[in-house]
Amino acid sequence: MVMPNTNKQHVVDKEVNAALAPFILQSLPIGIAIFDKELKTINANPIAAELIDLRANTDSSLAAGTNEKIWGDWHKTLSEVVEIGKIHRFDNVAYRKIDKQSVLQITCAPLTDGLNDVIQGGLLLLEDITEKANAQKQMANTERLAAMGKLASKVAHELNNPIDGIMRYINLAKRTISEANLPKPVEYLEHAGDGLKRMVQIITKLLEFSRNRYSSLEDTPIDKLIDDAVKFIEPAAKALSVEIERQYPSALPTVKGGNLFQVFCNLLKNAVEAMPDGGKVTISWDISEDNVAMIKFRDTGPGFDPANSEAIFEPFFTTKTGKGTGLGLAICRDIIEKYRGKITAQNFPASGGIFTVHLPLNKK
Ligand code: ADP
């Protein structure tokens, strides 16, 4: 029986490994940069070159795109790697290269010769985790909003009763004072009453929102939700001579949940309110190639000031002095994001606003 020559095998493997090493470095799906004991960059693969601003020294390459107040002294970190073999791992490192901001996971590890573990230099392993970090951020945001929604509903319930009481006393005081023919105090009380009315509007909106949030999880055709919203808004529209036209090429698919009803009501209500002297709202839709329904609400009102195109989605931004809460679009956006969609606003060139709900549909 011939025993394998393990020594020879080891030598052959070493030769094969040495020949393959450059290819391995180039083909690995993560960024790798190699540095010597003086921290000089001696090699890097294309992904590393894409992710960081490679400089002559590896500590400068890292420092070039990171905030030194947050990430401290890269020279000290990498020196610890090559001097005492300490491995450092950093999650969620914000790195800016020219105009591109990414989130990296960076591991700094010693590079040994494999035989007697003598440290020859160090390795940087770089992984682009921007998408994962964004998804985590979004998840945290969603949870925070859900918690805020619950809290808002509790606070709103608690506030309703005392506000009701204050309103009643204001009205009583107004009546008594006006009987005594004192116009100024009546005016003051009217101002106080207006402030309270605005508080009631905000509370009503918050309650509407929190009640609706987790309601129906049934599959409902989107066009049915739009139809219901149209029926709901039609009396107010008719009172202002606003016509609502639906241009549906065919039935829309179903989605889970009735929260979208509230979105459509808000968009229709805003469109109607933008046309106090009458006009037309047109609802139409289209499905993109990547299966996203784009539902458009177009009105013939004056549109919005383009300088406010972002601000209109912020909570409490309103141009309807005394009448608006500024919560409608903020709530719409929050609900639509739950469906992994988005809402966009633009002005129609001639006149009028177009609000588009982009809604990813379930794959068939
Ligand atoms: P509110 O209706 O209570 O003001 P929203 O968040 O629904 O709150 O809307 C915020 C602002 O966006 C409105 O005050 C208005 O300035 C603008 N806006 C919304 N919809 C339209 C529209 N269809 N046309 C013009 N401006 C609009």
CSV table of C-alpha atoms and ligand atoms in Angstrom, one decimal:
chain,number,residue,atom,x,y,z
A,1,MET,CA,0.0,0.0,0.0
A,2,VAL,CA,1.4,3.4,-1.0
A,3,MET,CA,1.0,6.0,1.7
A,4,PRO,CA,0.2,9.5,0.4
A,5,ASN,CA,3.0,11.9,0.7
A,6,THR,CA,1.3,14.5,2.8
A,7,ASN,CA,4.3,16.8,2.8
A,8,LYS,CA,4.3,16.8,-1.0
A,9,GLN,CA,0.5,17.3,-1.1
A,10,HIS,CA,0.9,20.3,1.2
A,11,VAL,CA,3.5,21.8,-1.2
A,12,VAL,CA,1.3,21.3,-4.2
A,13,ASP,CA,-1.7,22.8,-2.4
A,14,LYS,CA,0.4,25.8,-1.5
A,15,GLU,CA,1.5,26.3,-5.1
A,16,VAL,CA,-2.1,26.0,-6.3
A,17,ASN,CA,-3.3,28.4,-3.6
A,18,ALA,CA,-0.6,30.9,-4.5
A,19,ALA,CA,-1.6,30.7,-8.2
A,20,LEU,CA,-5.3,31.2,-7.4
A,21,ALA,CA,-4.9,33.9,-4.8
A,22,PRO,CA,-5.0,36.8,-7.1
A,23,PHE,CA,-8.2,35.4,-8.8
A,24,ILE,CA,-9.8,34.8,-5.5
A,25,LEU,CA,-9.1,38.3,-4.4
A,26,GLN,CA,-10.6,39.7,-7.7
A,27,SER,CA,-13.7,37.4,-7.7
A,28,LEU,CA,-14.8,37.7,-4.0
A,29,PRO,CA,-18.2,39.4,-3.8
A,30,ILE,CA,-17.1,41.7,-0.9
A,31,GLY,CA,-14.5,44.4,-0.9
A,32,ILE,CA,-11.0,43.4,0.3
A,33,ALA,CA,-8.0,45.7,0.8
A,34,ILE,CA,-4.7,44.4,2.0
A,35,PHE,CA,-2.2,46.5,3.9
A,36,ASP,CA,1.3,46.0,5.3
A,37,LYS,CA,2.7,46.5,8.8
A,38,GLU,CA,3.2,50.2,8.0
A,39,LEU,CA,-0.5,50.4,7.0
A,40,LYS,CA,0.4,51.0,3.4
A,41,THR,CA,-2.2,49.7,0.9
A,42,ILE,CA,-0.6,46.9,-1.1
A,43,ASN,CA,-3.6,45.4,-2.9
A,44,ALA,CA,-7.4,45.8,-3.2
A,45,ASN,CA,-10.1,44.2,-5.3
A,46,PRO,CA,-12.5,46.1,-7.6
A,47,ILE,CA,-15.3,46.1,-5.0
A,48,ALA,CA,-13.1,47.7,-2.4
A,49,ALA,CA,-12.1,50.3,-5.0
A,50,GLU,CA,-15.7,51.0,-5.7
A,51,LEU,CA,-16.7,51.3,-2.0
A,52,ILE,CA,-13.9,53.4,-0.6
A,53,ASP,CA,-11.6,56.1,-1.7
A,54,LEU,CA,-8.4,54.0,-1.9
A,55,ARG,CA,-5.3,56.0,-0.8
A,56,ALA,CA,-1.7,55.1,-0.3
A,57,ASN,CA,-2.3,54.4,3.3
A,58,THR,CA,-5.3,52.2,4.4
A,59,ASP,CA,-6.0,54.4,7.5
A,60,SER,CA,-6.3,57.4,5.3
A,61,SER,CA,-8.6,55.5,2.9
A,62,LEU,CA,-11.0,54.9,5.7
A,63,ALA,CA,-10.6,58.4,7.2
A,64,ALA,CA,-11.3,60.0,3.8
A,65,GLY,CA,-15.0,59.0,3.8
A,66,THR,CA,-15.9,58.7,7.5
A,67,ASN,CA,-16.7,61.2,10.1
A,68,GLU,CA,-13.7,61.2,12.5
A,69,LYS,CA,-15.8,62.4,15.4
A,70,ILE,CA,-17.9,59.2,15.1
A,71,TRP,CA,-15.3,56.7,13.9
A,72,GLY,CA,-12.3,58.0,15.8
A,73,ASP,CA,-8.7,57.2,15.0
A,74,TRP,CA,-8.4,54.6,12.2
A,75,HIS,CA,-4.6,54.8,12.5
A,76,LYS,CA,-4.8,53.5,16.0
A,77,THR,CA,-7.4,50.8,15.1
A,78,LEU,CA,-5.3,49.4,12.2
A,79,SER,CA,-2.1,49.6,14.2
A,80,GLU,CA,-3.7,47.4,16.8
A,81,VAL,CA,-4.5,44.9,14.0
A,82,VAL,CA,-0.9,44.6,12.7
A,83,GLU,CA,0.8,44.9,16.1
A,84,ILE,CA,-1.3,42.7,18.5
A,85,GLY,CA,-3.5,40.9,16.0
A,86,LYS,CA,-6.7,42.4,17.4
A,87,ILE,CA,-9.8,42.0,15.1
A,88,HIS,CA,-12.1,45.0,14.9
A,89,ARG,CA,-15.6,44.9,13.4
A,90,PHE,CA,-17.7,48.0,12.8
A,91,ASP,CA,-21.3,47.8,11.8
A,92,ASN,CA,-23.2,50.6,10.0
A,93,VAL,CA,-20.2,52.8,9.1
A,94,ALA,CA,-21.5,55.8,7.1
A,95,TYR,CA,-19.0,56.3,4.3
A,96,ARG,CA,-19.1,59.1,1.7
A,97,LYS,CA,-17.2,58.7,-1.6
A,98,ILE,CA,-17.6,61.8,-3.7
A,99,ASP,CA,-21.4,62.1,-3.8
A,100,LYS,CA,-22.3,58.6,-2.9
A,101,GLN,CA,-23.2,57.9,0.7
A,102,SER,CA,-23.2,54.2,1.7
A,103,VAL,CA,-23.4,52.2,4.8
A,104,LEU,CA,-20.6,49.7,5.3
A,105,GLN,CA,-19.7,46.8,7.5
A,106,ILE,CA,-16.0,47.0,8.0
A,107,THR,CA,-13.9,44.2,9.5
A,108,CYS,CA,-10.2,44.8,10.1
A,109,ALA,CA,-8.2,41.6,10.7
A,110,PRO,CA,-4.6,40.6,10.9
A,111,LEU,CA,-3.0,38.9,7.9
A,112,THR,CA,-0.7,36.0,9.0
A,113,ASP,CA,1.7,33.9,6.9
A,114,GLY,CA,-0.4,30.8,7.7
A,115,LEU,CA,2.6,28.7,8.9
A,116,ASN,CA,3.7,30.2,12.2
A,117,ASP,CA,1.1,32.9,12.6
A,118,VAL,CA,3.5,35.7,12.2
A,119,ILE,CA,1.5,38.9,11.4
A,120,GLN,CA,2.5,40.2,7.9
A,121,GLY,CA,0.0,43.0,7.7
A,122,GLY,CA,-3.8,43.4,7.7
A,123,LEU,CA,-7.0,42.9,5.8
A,124,LEU,CA,-10.0,45.1,5.4
A,125,LEU,CA,-13.2,43.3,4.6
A,126,LEU,CA,-15.8,45.7,3.3
A,127,GLU,CA,-19.5,44.9,2.8
A,128,ASP,CA,-22.0,47.3,1.4
A,129,ILE,CA,-25.1,47.0,3.7
A,130,THR,CA,-26.8,50.3,2.6
A,131,GLU,CA,-30.0,48.5,1.6
A,132,LYS,CA,-30.2,46.4,4.7
A,133,ALA,CA,-29.5,49.5,6.9
A,134,ASN,CA,-32.2,51.5,5.1
A,135,ALA,CA,-34.7,48.7,5.5
A,136,GLN,CA,-33.9,48.5,9.2
A,137,LYS,CA,-34.3,52.2,9.5
A,138,GLN,CA,-37.7,52.1,7.8
A,139,MET,CA,-38.8,49.3,10.0
A,140,ALA,CA,-37.8,51.2,13.1
A,141,ASN,CA,-39.7,54.2,11.7
A,142,THR,CA,-42.8,52.2,11.0
A,143,GLU,CA,-42.7,50.8,14.6
A,144,ARG,CA,-42.2,54.3,16.0
A,145,LEU,CA,-45.2,55.6,14.0
A,146,ALA,CA,-47.4,52.7,15.1
A,147,ALA,CA,-46.5,53.5,18.7
A,148,MET,CA,-47.1,57.2,18.2
A,149,GLY,CA,-50.5,56.4,16.5
A,150,LYS,CA,-51.6,54.4,19.6
A,151,LEU,CA,-50.4,57.1,22.0
A,152,ALA,CA,-52.1,59.8,19.9
A,153,SER,CA,-55.4,58.0,20.1
A,154,LYS,CA,-55.1,57.6,23.9
A,155,VAL,CA,-54.2,61.3,24.3
A,156,ALA,CA,-57.0,62.3,21.9
A,157,HIS,CA,-59.6,60.3,23.9
A,158,GLU,CA,-58.4,61.9,27.2
A,159,LEU,CA,-58.5,65.4,25.7
A,160,ASN,CA,-61.9,65.2,24.2
A,161,ASN,CA,-63.9,65.4,27.5
A,162,PRO,CA,-62.1,68.4,29.1
A,163,ILE,CA,-62.2,70.3,25.8
A,164,ASP,CA,-65.9,69.7,25.5
A,165,GLY,CA,-66.4,71.1,29.0
A,166,ILE,CA,-64.2,74.2,28.3
A,167,MET,CA,-66.2,74.9,25.1
A,168,ARG,CA,-69.5,74.7,27.0
A,169,TYR,CA,-68.2,77.1,29.7
A,170,ILE,CA,-66.9,79.5,27.0
A,171,ASN,CA,-70.3,79.6,25.3
A,172,LEU,CA,-72.0,80.1,28.7
A,173,ALA,CA,-69.6,83.0,29.6
A,174,LYS,CA,-70.1,84.5,26.1
A,175,ARG,CA,-73.8,84.6,26.5
A,176,THR,CA,-73.7,86.1,30.0
A,177,ILE,CA,-71.1,88.7,29.0
A,178,SER,CA,-72.9,89.7,25.9
A,179,GLU,CA,-76.1,90.2,27.9
A,180,ALA,CA,-74.1,92.6,30.0
A,181,ASN,CA,-73.2,94.4,26.8
A,182,LEU,CA,-69.4,94.0,27.1
A,183,PRO,CA,-68.1,93.5,23.5
A,184,LYS,CA,-64.4,93.1,24.2
A,185,PRO,CA,-64.6,90.1,26.5
A,186,VAL,CA,-67.0,88.5,24.0
A,187,GLU,CA,-64.3,88.9,21.3
A,188,TYR,CA,-61.6,87.4,23.6
A,189,LEU,CA,-63.8,84.4,24.2
A,190,GLU,CA,-64.5,84.0,20.5
A,191,HIS,CA,-60.7,83.8,20.0
A,192,ALA,CA,-60.4,81.2,22.7
A,193,GLY,CA,-63.3,79.3,21.1
A,194,ASP,CA,-61.5,79.3,17.7
A,195,GLY,CA,-58.4,77.9,19.3
A,196,LEU,CA,-60.4,75.1,20.9
A,197,LYS,CA,-62.1,74.4,17.6
A,198,ARG,CA,-58.8,73.9,15.9
A,199,MET,CA,-57.7,71.5,18.7
A,200,VAL,CA,-61.0,69.6,18.2
A,201,GLN,CA,-60.2,69.3,14.4
A,202,ILE,CA,-56.7,67.9,15.1
A,203,ILE,CA,-58.0,65.5,17.7
A,204,THR,CA,-60.8,64.3,15.3
A,205,LYS,CA,-58.2,63.7,12.6
A,206,LEU,CA,-55.9,61.8,15.0
A,207,LEU,CA,-58.8,59.6,16.1
A,208,GLU,CA,-59.9,58.9,12.5
A,209,PHE,CA,-56.3,57.9,11.8
A,210,SER,CA,-55.8,55.7,14.8
A,211,ARG,CA,-59.2,54.0,14.4
A,212,ASN,CA,-58.6,53.2,10.8
A,213,ARG,CA,-55.0,52.1,10.9
A,214,TYR,CA,-55.3,48.4,11.6
A,215,SER,CA,-58.9,48.0,10.6
A,216,SER,CA,-59.9,45.7,7.8
A,217,LEU,CA,-57.3,43.2,6.5
A,218,GLU,CA,-59.7,41.7,4.0
A,219,ASP,CA,-58.9,41.7,0.3
A,220,THR,CA,-60.8,44.6,-1.2
A,221,PRO,CA,-60.8,45.7,-4.9
A,222,ILE,CA,-59.0,49.1,-5.1
A,223,ASP,CA,-61.7,50.5,-7.4
A,224,LYS,CA,-64.4,49.6,-4.7
A,225,LEU,CA,-62.4,51.6,-2.2
A,226,ILE,CA,-62.2,54.5,-4.6
A,227,ASP,CA,-66.0,54.2,-5.3
A,228,ASP,CA,-66.8,54.2,-1.6
A,229,ALA,CA,-64.6,57.3,-1.1
A,230,VAL,CA,-66.3,59.1,-4.0
A,231,LYS,CA,-69.8,58.3,-2.5
A,232,PHE,CA,-68.5,59.7,0.8
A,233,ILE,CA,-67.2,63.0,-0.6
A,234,GLU,CA,-69.9,63.5,-3.3
A,235,PRO,CA,-72.3,65.6,-1.2
A,236,ALA,CA,-69.6,68.1,-0.3
A,237,ALA,CA,-68.4,68.1,-4.0
A,238,LYS,CA,-71.9,68.8,-5.3
A,239,ALA,CA,-72.4,71.6,-2.8
A,240,LEU,CA,-69.3,73.3,-4.4
A,241,SER,CA,-70.3,72.4,-8.0
A,242,VAL,CA,-67.4,70.0,-8.3
A,243,GLU,CA,-67.8,67.1,-10.7
A,244,ILE,CA,-66.0,63.8,-10.0
A,245,GLU,CA,-65.1,61.7,-13.0
A,246,ARG,CA,-63.8,58.2,-12.9
A,247,GLN,CA,-61.8,56.9,-15.8
A,248,TYR,CA,-61.2,53.2,-15.1
A,249,PRO,CA,-60.0,51.2,-18.1
A,250,SER,CA,-61.0,48.0,-16.2
A,251,ALA,CA,-61.4,46.7,-12.7
A,252,LEU,CA,-58.4,47.2,-10.4
A,253,PRO,CA,-56.9,44.3,-8.4
A,254,THR,CA,-57.5,43.8,-4.7
A,255,VAL,CA,-55.4,44.9,-1.8
A,256,LYS,CA,-55.4,44.0,1.8
A,257,GLY,CA,-57.1,46.5,4.1
A,258,GLY,CA,-59.4,49.3,4.1
A,259,ASN,CA,-57.0,52.0,5.2
A,260,LEU,CA,-56.7,53.1,1.6
A,261,PHE,CA,-60.3,54.3,1.7
A,262,GLN,CA,-59.1,57.0,4.1
A,263,VAL,CA,-56.3,57.9,1.7
A,264,PHE,CA,-58.7,58.3,-1.2
A,265,CYS,CA,-61.2,60.3,0.9
A,266,ASN,CA,-58.4,62.7,1.9
A,267,LEU,CA,-57.2,63.2,-1.6
A,268,LEU,CA,-60.7,63.8,-2.9
A,269,LYS,CA,-61.5,66.1,0.0
A,270,ASN,CA,-58.3,68.2,-0.8
A,271,ALA,CA,-59.2,68.3,-4.5
A,272,VAL,CA,-62.7,69.5,-3.7
A,273,GLU,CA,-61.5,72.1,-1.2
A,274,ALA,CA,-59.0,73.4,-3.8
A,275,MET,CA,-61.9,74.4,-6.1
A,276,PRO,CA,-64.4,76.4,-4.0
A,277,ASP,CA,-65.8,77.9,-7.2
A,278,GLY,CA,-66.4,74.6,-8.8
A,279,GLY,CA,-64.3,72.4,-11.1
A,280,LYS,CA,-63.6,68.8,-11.9
A,281,VAL,CA,-61.7,65.9,-10.3
A,282,THR,CA,-60.6,63.1,-12.6
A,283,ILE,CA,-59.6,59.8,-11.1
A,284,SER,CA,-57.6,57.5,-13.4
A,285,TRP,CA,-55.2,54.7,-13.1
A,286,ASP,CA,-52.5,52.7,-14.8
A,287,ILE,CA,-50.4,49.6,-14.0
A,288,SER,CA,-46.6,49.8,-14.6
A,289,GLU,CA,-44.6,47.0,-16.1
A,290,ASP,CA,-43.2,46.2,-12.6
A,291,ASN,CA,-46.8,45.7,-11.3
A,292,VAL,CA,-47.3,49.0,-9.5
A,293,ALA,CA,-50.7,50.6,-9.7
A,294,MET,CA,-50.6,54.4,-10.2
A,295,ILE,CA,-53.8,56.0,-9.2
A,296,LYS,CA,-54.1,59.6,-10.1
A,297,PHE,CA,-56.3,62.3,-8.6
A,298,ARG,CA,-56.3,65.3,-10.9
A,299,ASP,CA,-58.2,68.5,-10.2
A,300,THR,CA,-58.7,71.8,-12.0
A,301,GLY,CA,-57.9,74.0,-9.0
A,302,PRO,CA,-54.9,76.4,-8.7
A,303,GLY,CA,-52.5,73.6,-7.7
A,304,PHE,CA,-49.9,74.2,-4.9
A,305,ASP,CA,-46.9,76.5,-4.6
A,306,PRO,CA,-44.0,74.4,-6.1
A,307,ALA,CA,-41.8,75.6,-3.2
A,308,ASN,CA,-44.1,73.6,-0.9
A,309,SER,CA,-44.0,70.3,-2.8
A,310,GLU,CA,-42.3,68.5,0.1
A,311,ALA,CA,-43.7,70.6,2.9
A,312,ILE,CA,-47.3,69.7,2.1
A,313,PHE,CA,-46.6,66.1,3.3
A,314,GLU,CA,-45.3,67.3,6.6
A,315,PRO,CA,-47.6,67.0,9.6
A,316,PHE,CA,-49.4,70.3,10.5
A,317,PHE,CA,-48.5,72.1,7.2
A,318,THR,CA,-51.6,73.8,6.0
A,319,THR,CA,-52.5,76.7,3.8
A,320,LYS,CA,-56.2,76.5,4.9
A,321,THR,CA,-56.0,79.0,7.7
A,322,GLY,CA,-58.4,78.2,10.5
A,323,LYS,CA,-59.9,75.3,8.5
A,324,GLY,CA,-57.1,72.8,7.9
A,325,THR,CA,-55.2,70.6,10.3
A,326,GLY,CA,-52.3,69.8,7.9
A,327,LEU,CA,-52.5,66.1,8.9
A,328,GLY,CA,-54.3,64.7,5.8
A,329,LEU,CA,-51.4,64.3,3.4
A,330,ALA,CA,-49.0,63.2,6.2
A,331,ILE,CA,-51.4,60.5,7.2
A,332,CYS,CA,-51.9,59.5,3.6
A,333,ARG,CA,-48.2,59.1,3.1
A,334,ASP,CA,-47.8,57.1,6.3
A,335,ILE,CA,-50.6,54.7,5.2
A,336,ILE,CA,-49.3,54.3,1.7
A,337,GLU,CA,-45.8,53.5,3.0
A,338,LYS,CA,-47.3,50.7,5.0
A,339,TYR,CA,-48.3,49.2,1.6
A,340,ARG,CA,-44.7,49.7,0.5
A,341,GLY,CA,-45.9,52.4,-1.9
A,342,LYS,CA,-45.4,56.2,-2.2
A,343,ILE,CA,-47.4,59.3,-2.9
A,344,THR,CA,-46.2,62.0,-5.2
A,345,ALA,CA,-47.6,65.5,-6.0
A,346,GLN,CA,-47.2,67.7,-9.0
A,347,ASN,CA,-48.9,70.6,-10.6
A,348,PHE,CA,-50.5,70.1,-14.0
A,349,PRO,CA,-48.8,72.6,-16.4
A,350,ALA,CA,-51.9,74.6,-17.2
A,351,SER,CA,-53.4,74.5,-13.7
A,352,GLY,CA,-54.5,72.0,-11.1
A,353,GLY,CA,-52.8,69.5,-8.8
A,354,ILE,CA,-52.2,65.8,-9.5
A,355,PHE,CA,-51.7,63.5,-6.6
A,356,THR,CA,-50.5,60.0,-7.5
A,357,VAL,CA,-50.7,57.0,-5.3
A,358,HIS,CA,-48.1,54.4,-6.3
A,359,LEU,CA,-49.1,51.0,-5.0
A,360,PRO,CA,-47.1,47.8,-5.5
A,361,LEU,CA,-49.5,45.0,-6.3
A,362,ASN,CA,-49.1,41.4,-5.1
A,363,LYS,CA,-47.4,39.2,-7.7
A,364,LYS,CA,-49.9,36.9,-9.3
B,1,ADP,P1,-55.1,70.2,5.2
B,1,ADP,O1,-56.1,69.8,4.1
B,1,ADP,O2,-55.8,70.1,6.5
B,1,ADP,O3,-54.5,71.6,5.0
B,1,ADP,P2,-53.3,68.3,4.1
B,1,ADP,O4,-52.1,67.6,4.7
B,1,ADP,O5,-54.3,67.4,3.5
B,1,ADP,O6,-53.9,69.2,5.2
B,1,ADP,O7,-52.8,69.3,3.0
B,1,ADP,C1,-51.7,70.1,3.2
B,1,ADP,C2,-51.7,71.2,2.2
B,1,ADP,O8,-51.4,70.7,0.9
B,1,ADP,C3,-53.0,72.0,2.0
B,1,ADP,O9,-53.2,72.9,3.0
B,1,ADP,C4,-52.8,72.6,0.6
B,1,ADP,O10,-52.0,73.8,0.7
B,1,ADP,C5,-52.0,71.5,-0.1
B,1,ADP,N1,-52.8,70.7,-1.0
B,1,ADP,C6,-53.3,69.5,-0.7
B,1,ADP,N2,-54.0,69.1,-1.8
B,1,ADP,C7,-54.1,70.0,-2.7
B,1,ADP,C8,-54.7,70.2,-4.0
B,1,ADP,N3,-55.4,69.2,-4.5
B,1,ADP,N4,-54.5,71.3,-4.6
B,1,ADP,C9,-53.7,72.3,-4.1
B,1,ADP,N5,-53.1,72.2,-2.9
B,1,ADP,C10,-53.3,71.1,-2.2
